[in-house]
CSV table of C-alpha atoms in Angstrom, one decimal:
chain,number,residue,atom,x,y,z
A,1,MET,CA,-25.9,207.6,-22.6
A,2,ALA,CA,-27.2,205.8,-19.9
A,3,ALA,CA,-28.5,202.1,-20.0
A,4,GLY,CA,-31.9,202.2,-21.3
A,5,SER,CA,-32.0,205.6,-22.3
A,6,ILE,CA,-31.9,207.1,-26.2
A,7,SER,CA,-30.9,210.0,-28.1
A,8,GLY,CA,-33.3,212.6,-29.7
A,9,THR,CA,-31.9,211.3,-33.1
A,10,GLU,CA,-32.6,207.7,-32.1
A,11,PHE,CA,-36.4,208.5,-30.8
A,12,ALA,CA,-37.1,210.5,-34.1
A,13,ASN,CA,-36.0,207.0,-35.8
A,14,GLN,CA,-38.3,205.1,-33.7
A,15,ALA,CA,-41.2,207.2,-34.0
A,16,ASN,CA,-41.1,207.2,-37.8
A,17,ILE,CA,-40.8,203.3,-37.7
A,18,PHE,CA,-43.8,203.1,-35.4
A,19,PHE,CA,-45.8,205.6,-37.1
A,20,THR,CA,-45.1,203.1,-40.1
A,21,LEU,CA,-46.3,200.3,-38.0
A,22,SER,CA,-49.3,202.3,-37.3
A,23,VAL,CA,-50.2,202.8,-41.0
A,24,LYS,CA,-49.9,199.2,-41.9
A,25,ASN,CA,-51.9,198.1,-39.1
A,26,ASN,CA,-54.6,200.9,-39.9
A,27,ASP,CA,-54.1,202.4,-36.5
A,28,THR,CA,-54.5,206.3,-36.1
A,29,TRP,CA,-51.2,207.3,-34.8
A,30,ASP,CA,-50.1,210.7,-35.9
A,31,LEU,CA,-46.4,211.8,-36.4
A,32,LYS,CA,-45.9,215.6,-35.8
A,33,SER,CA,-43.2,218.2,-35.9
A,34,SER,CA,-42.9,220.7,-32.7
A,35,PRO,CA,-44.0,224.4,-34.3
A,36,HIS,CA,-41.1,225.5,-32.6
A,37,ASP,CA,-38.3,222.8,-34.2
A,38,ARG,CA,-39.2,221.0,-37.3
A,39,ASN,CA,-37.0,218.3,-36.4
A,40,GLU,CA,-38.4,217.6,-32.9
A,41,VAL,CA,-41.3,215.0,-33.7
A,42,TYR,CA,-43.6,213.4,-31.5
A,43,LEU,CA,-46.4,211.1,-31.7
A,44,THR,CA,-50.5,211.8,-31.1
A,45,LYS,CA,-53.5,209.3,-30.8
A,46,ARG,CA,-57.0,209.8,-29.9
A,47,CYS,CA,-59.3,207.1,-28.8
A,48,SER,CA,-62.6,206.2,-26.4
A,49,VAL,CA,-61.6,204.2,-23.2
A,50,GLU,CA,-64.0,202.8,-20.6
A,51,VAL,CA,-62.7,204.2,-17.6
A,52,THR,CA,-64.4,202.2,-14.4
A,53,ASP,CA,-63.8,203.1,-10.6
A,54,ASN,CA,-61.2,200.4,-10.3
A,55,THR,CA,-60.7,201.2,-6.5
A,56,GLN,CA,-64.3,199.7,-5.8
A,57,ALA,CA,-64.0,197.0,-8.9
A,58,SER,CA,-63.1,193.3,-8.6
A,59,THR,CA,-61.9,193.2,-11.8
A,60,ASN,CA,-60.2,195.0,-14.1
A,61,PRO,CA,-62.3,197.0,-17.2
A,62,ASN,CA,-62.0,195.0,-20.4
A,63,ILE,CA,-60.0,197.6,-22.6
A,64,ALA,CA,-59.4,196.7,-26.3
A,65,GLU,CA,-59.2,198.5,-29.6
A,66,GLU,CA,-61.3,198.7,-32.4
A,67,GLU,CA,-61.9,201.1,-35.5
A,68,GLU,CA,-64.8,203.6,-35.2
A,69,ALA,CA,-67.0,203.3,-38.4
A,70,ASP,CA,-66.7,206.9,-39.4
A,71,ALA,CA,-63.7,207.3,-41.1
A,72,GLN,CA,-64.0,211.2,-41.1
A,73,GLU,CA,-63.5,210.7,-37.2
A,74,SER,CA,-59.8,211.0,-35.6
A,75,ASP,CA,-61.0,209.0,-33.1
A,76,VAL,CA,-60.6,205.3,-32.7
A,77,ALA,CA,-62.6,203.2,-30.2
A,78,CYS,CA,-60.7,201.0,-27.7
A,79,LEU,CA,-63.9,199.0,-26.5
A,80,ALA,CA,-64.4,195.7,-27.3
A,81,THR,CA,-67.7,195.6,-25.1
A,82,PRO,CA,-70.3,198.1,-24.0
A,83,PRO,CA,-69.5,200.2,-20.8
A,84,SER,CA,-71.3,198.6,-17.7
A,85,PRO,CA,-73.0,200.7,-15.7
A,86,SER,CA,-70.5,201.3,-13.4
A,87,SER,CA,-68.3,202.6,-16.2
A,88,SER,CA,-68.2,205.5,-18.7
A,89,VAL,CA,-66.6,206.3,-22.3
A,90,CYS,CA,-64.6,208.8,-22.1
A,91,GLN,CA,-62.1,210.5,-24.8
A,92,PHE,CA,-58.2,209.9,-24.0
A,93,GLU,CA,-55.9,212.1,-26.1
A,94,TYR,CA,-52.0,210.5,-25.7
A,95,HIS,CA,-49.0,212.1,-27.3
A,96,ILE,CA,-45.5,210.4,-27.0
A,97,VAL,CA,-43.1,213.1,-26.6
A,98,TYR,CA,-39.3,212.6,-26.0
A,99,SER,CA,-37.4,214.0,-23.0
A,100,ALA,CA,-34.0,215.1,-23.1
A,101,SER,CA,-33.8,215.5,-19.5
A,102,TYR,CA,-34.2,211.9,-19.1
A,103,GLY,CA,-33.2,210.4,-22.6
A,104,VAL,CA,-36.4,208.4,-22.7
A,105,PRO,CA,-39.7,208.8,-24.2
A,106,VAL,CA,-42.9,210.1,-21.8
A,107,LEU,CA,-46.1,209.5,-22.2
A,108,TYR,CA,-48.7,212.5,-21.9
A,109,PHE,CA,-52.5,212.1,-22.2
A,110,ASN,CA,-56.0,214.1,-21.5
A,111,ALA,CA,-59.0,212.4,-20.9
A,112,TYR,CA,-62.2,214.0,-21.1
A,113,THR,CA,-66.0,212.9,-20.5
A,114,LYS,CA,-68.7,213.0,-23.4
A,115,ALA,CA,-69.5,216.3,-22.4
A,116,GLY,CA,-66.0,217.5,-22.7
A,117,LYS,CA,-64.9,217.7,-18.9
A,118,LEU,CA,-61.4,217.4,-18.2
A,119,LEU,CA,-61.1,214.1,-15.8
A,120,SER,CA,-59.4,214.9,-12.4
A,121,LEU,CA,-55.9,213.0,-11.4
A,122,ASP,CA,-58.2,211.2,-8.7
A,123,THR,CA,-60.5,209.8,-11.4
A,124,ILE,CA,-57.7,209.0,-13.7
A,125,TRP,CA,-55.7,207.1,-10.5
A,126,ASN,CA,-58.9,205.4,-9.7
A,127,SER,CA,-59.2,204.3,-13.4
A,128,VAL,CA,-55.7,202.5,-13.1
A,129,PRO,CA,-56.0,198.7,-13.4
A,130,GLN,CA,-55.8,197.7,-9.9
A,131,HIS,CA,-52.4,195.8,-10.2
A,132,TYR,CA,-50.6,198.8,-11.2
A,133,GLN,CA,-52.6,200.7,-8.4
A,134,ASP,CA,-51.1,198.4,-5.6
A,135,ARG,CA,-47.6,198.4,-7.3
A,136,PHE,CA,-47.5,202.2,-7.3
A,137,GLN,CA,-49.7,202.8,-4.0
A,138,HIS,CA,-46.9,204.7,-2.4
A,139,GLU,CA,-45.3,207.1,-5.0
A,140,ARG,CA,-48.6,207.8,-7.1
A,141,TRP,CA,-48.4,211.1,-7.3
A,142,SER,CA,-44.9,211.2,-8.3
A,143,ILE,CA,-45.5,208.1,-10.8
A,144,LEU,CA,-48.8,209.9,-12.3
A,145,THR,CA,-48.8,213.7,-12.2
A,146,GLN,CA,-50.0,216.6,-14.4
A,147,GLN,CA,-47.5,218.8,-16.2
A,148,GLU,CA,-47.5,221.5,-19.0
A,149,HIS,CA,-46.8,219.4,-22.4
A,150,PRO,CA,-43.0,220.6,-23.2
A,151,ILE,CA,-44.3,221.2,-26.8
A,152,LEU,CA,-47.7,222.4,-26.8
A,153,GLY,CA,-47.3,224.4,-23.4
A,154,ARG,CA,-50.8,223.1,-21.9
A,155,PRO,CA,-51.7,221.0,-18.8
A,156,PHE,CA,-51.6,217.1,-19.6
A,157,PHE,CA,-51.4,213.9,-17.4
A,158,GLN,CA,-48.0,212.5,-17.3
A,159,LEU,CA,-46.7,209.5,-16.7
A,160,HIS,CA,-43.5,210.2,-15.0
A,161,PRO,CA,-40.2,209.1,-16.9
A,162,CYS,CA,-37.9,208.5,-13.9
A,163,HIS,CA,-38.1,204.7,-13.8
A,164,THR,CA,-38.2,204.1,-17.6
A,165,ALA,CA,-34.5,204.0,-18.5
A,166,ASP,CA,-34.2,201.4,-15.6
A,167,LEU,CA,-37.4,199.5,-17.1
A,168,MET,CA,-35.9,199.8,-20.7
A,169,SER,CA,-32.6,198.6,-19.9
A,170,LYS,CA,-34.2,195.1,-18.7
A,171,LEU,CA,-36.6,195.0,-21.4
A,172,ILE,CA,-33.7,196.0,-24.3
A,173,PRO,CA,-30.4,195.5,-22.7
A,174,ASN,CA,-29.0,197.0,-26.0
A,175,SER,CA,-31.0,200.0,-26.3
A,176,CYS,CA,-30.7,200.6,-29.9
A,177,SER,CA,-31.4,197.2,-30.9
A,178,GLY,CA,-35.1,195.9,-31.3
A,179,ASN,CA,-38.1,198.4,-31.6
A,180,TYR,CA,-37.8,200.4,-28.3
A,181,LEU,CA,-40.6,202.6,-28.3
A,182,LEU,CA,-42.7,199.4,-29.2
A,183,SER,CA,-41.6,197.9,-26.4
A,184,TRP,CA,-41.8,200.6,-24.0
A,185,LEU,CA,-45.3,201.7,-25.2
A,186,SER,CA,-46.4,198.0,-24.6
A,187,ALA,CA,-44.8,198.3,-21.0
A,188,VAL,CA,-46.6,201.6,-19.8
A,189,GLY,CA,-49.6,202.3,-22.0
A,190,PRO,CA,-51.9,199.7,-20.2
A,191,VAL,CA,-51.4,201.5,-17.0
A,192,VAL,CA,-53.6,204.4,-18.1
A,193,GLY,CA,-55.8,202.3,-20.9
A,194,LEU,CA,-53.7,202.1,-23.8
A,195,LYS,CA,-52.8,198.9,-25.5
A,196,VAL,CA,-50.7,198.1,-28.5
A,197,PRO,CA,-52.3,195.8,-30.6
A,198,LEU,CA,-50.9,192.4,-31.2
A,199,SER,CA,-50.7,192.7,-35.0
A,200,TYR,CA,-47.7,195.3,-34.4
A,201,VAL,CA,-45.5,192.4,-33.6
A,202,THR,CA,-47.0,190.0,-35.6
A,203,ARG,CA,-47.3,191.2,-39.3
């Protein structure tokens, strides 16, 4: 196993640990099994995210998480403040799926307007915080791509896993120690508006 990568079994164990943390923190991550293989698990979450065109914004949008009042809804609001006139609230669906090819988790997601229209790849890229845009400018379409979901077979946006093992080898030198999935999501989630509540690491 390459440095910074984990096995499918380790991913399943990490997913169960992360799901337990989600329940303890009243978050809405769900742990699901593949319809093709019960031993293949993945995590899902839906939430509302304030989307701003950061190619013209001088500051990053303030995206934070708070639970919606309606307990019947599976969505969770990620907004600390009402959207500004130049931004809009969109529904994001995030999936964490294991890639056997790369030996790492992969973040898949789709984003929709309130009317149910799928956001374009350009719109998604423009909503990425400016410092990430600057960092990935020359490889933007290799980092952020649209691919078929490996389990559901539907088009999803994807944060490409090509650099994940290298990133994780620096964050967690020994991949099997610590909470690999939590560390990974804390590092990559903010690129596409997904933040891990501080309570995950303080409780």
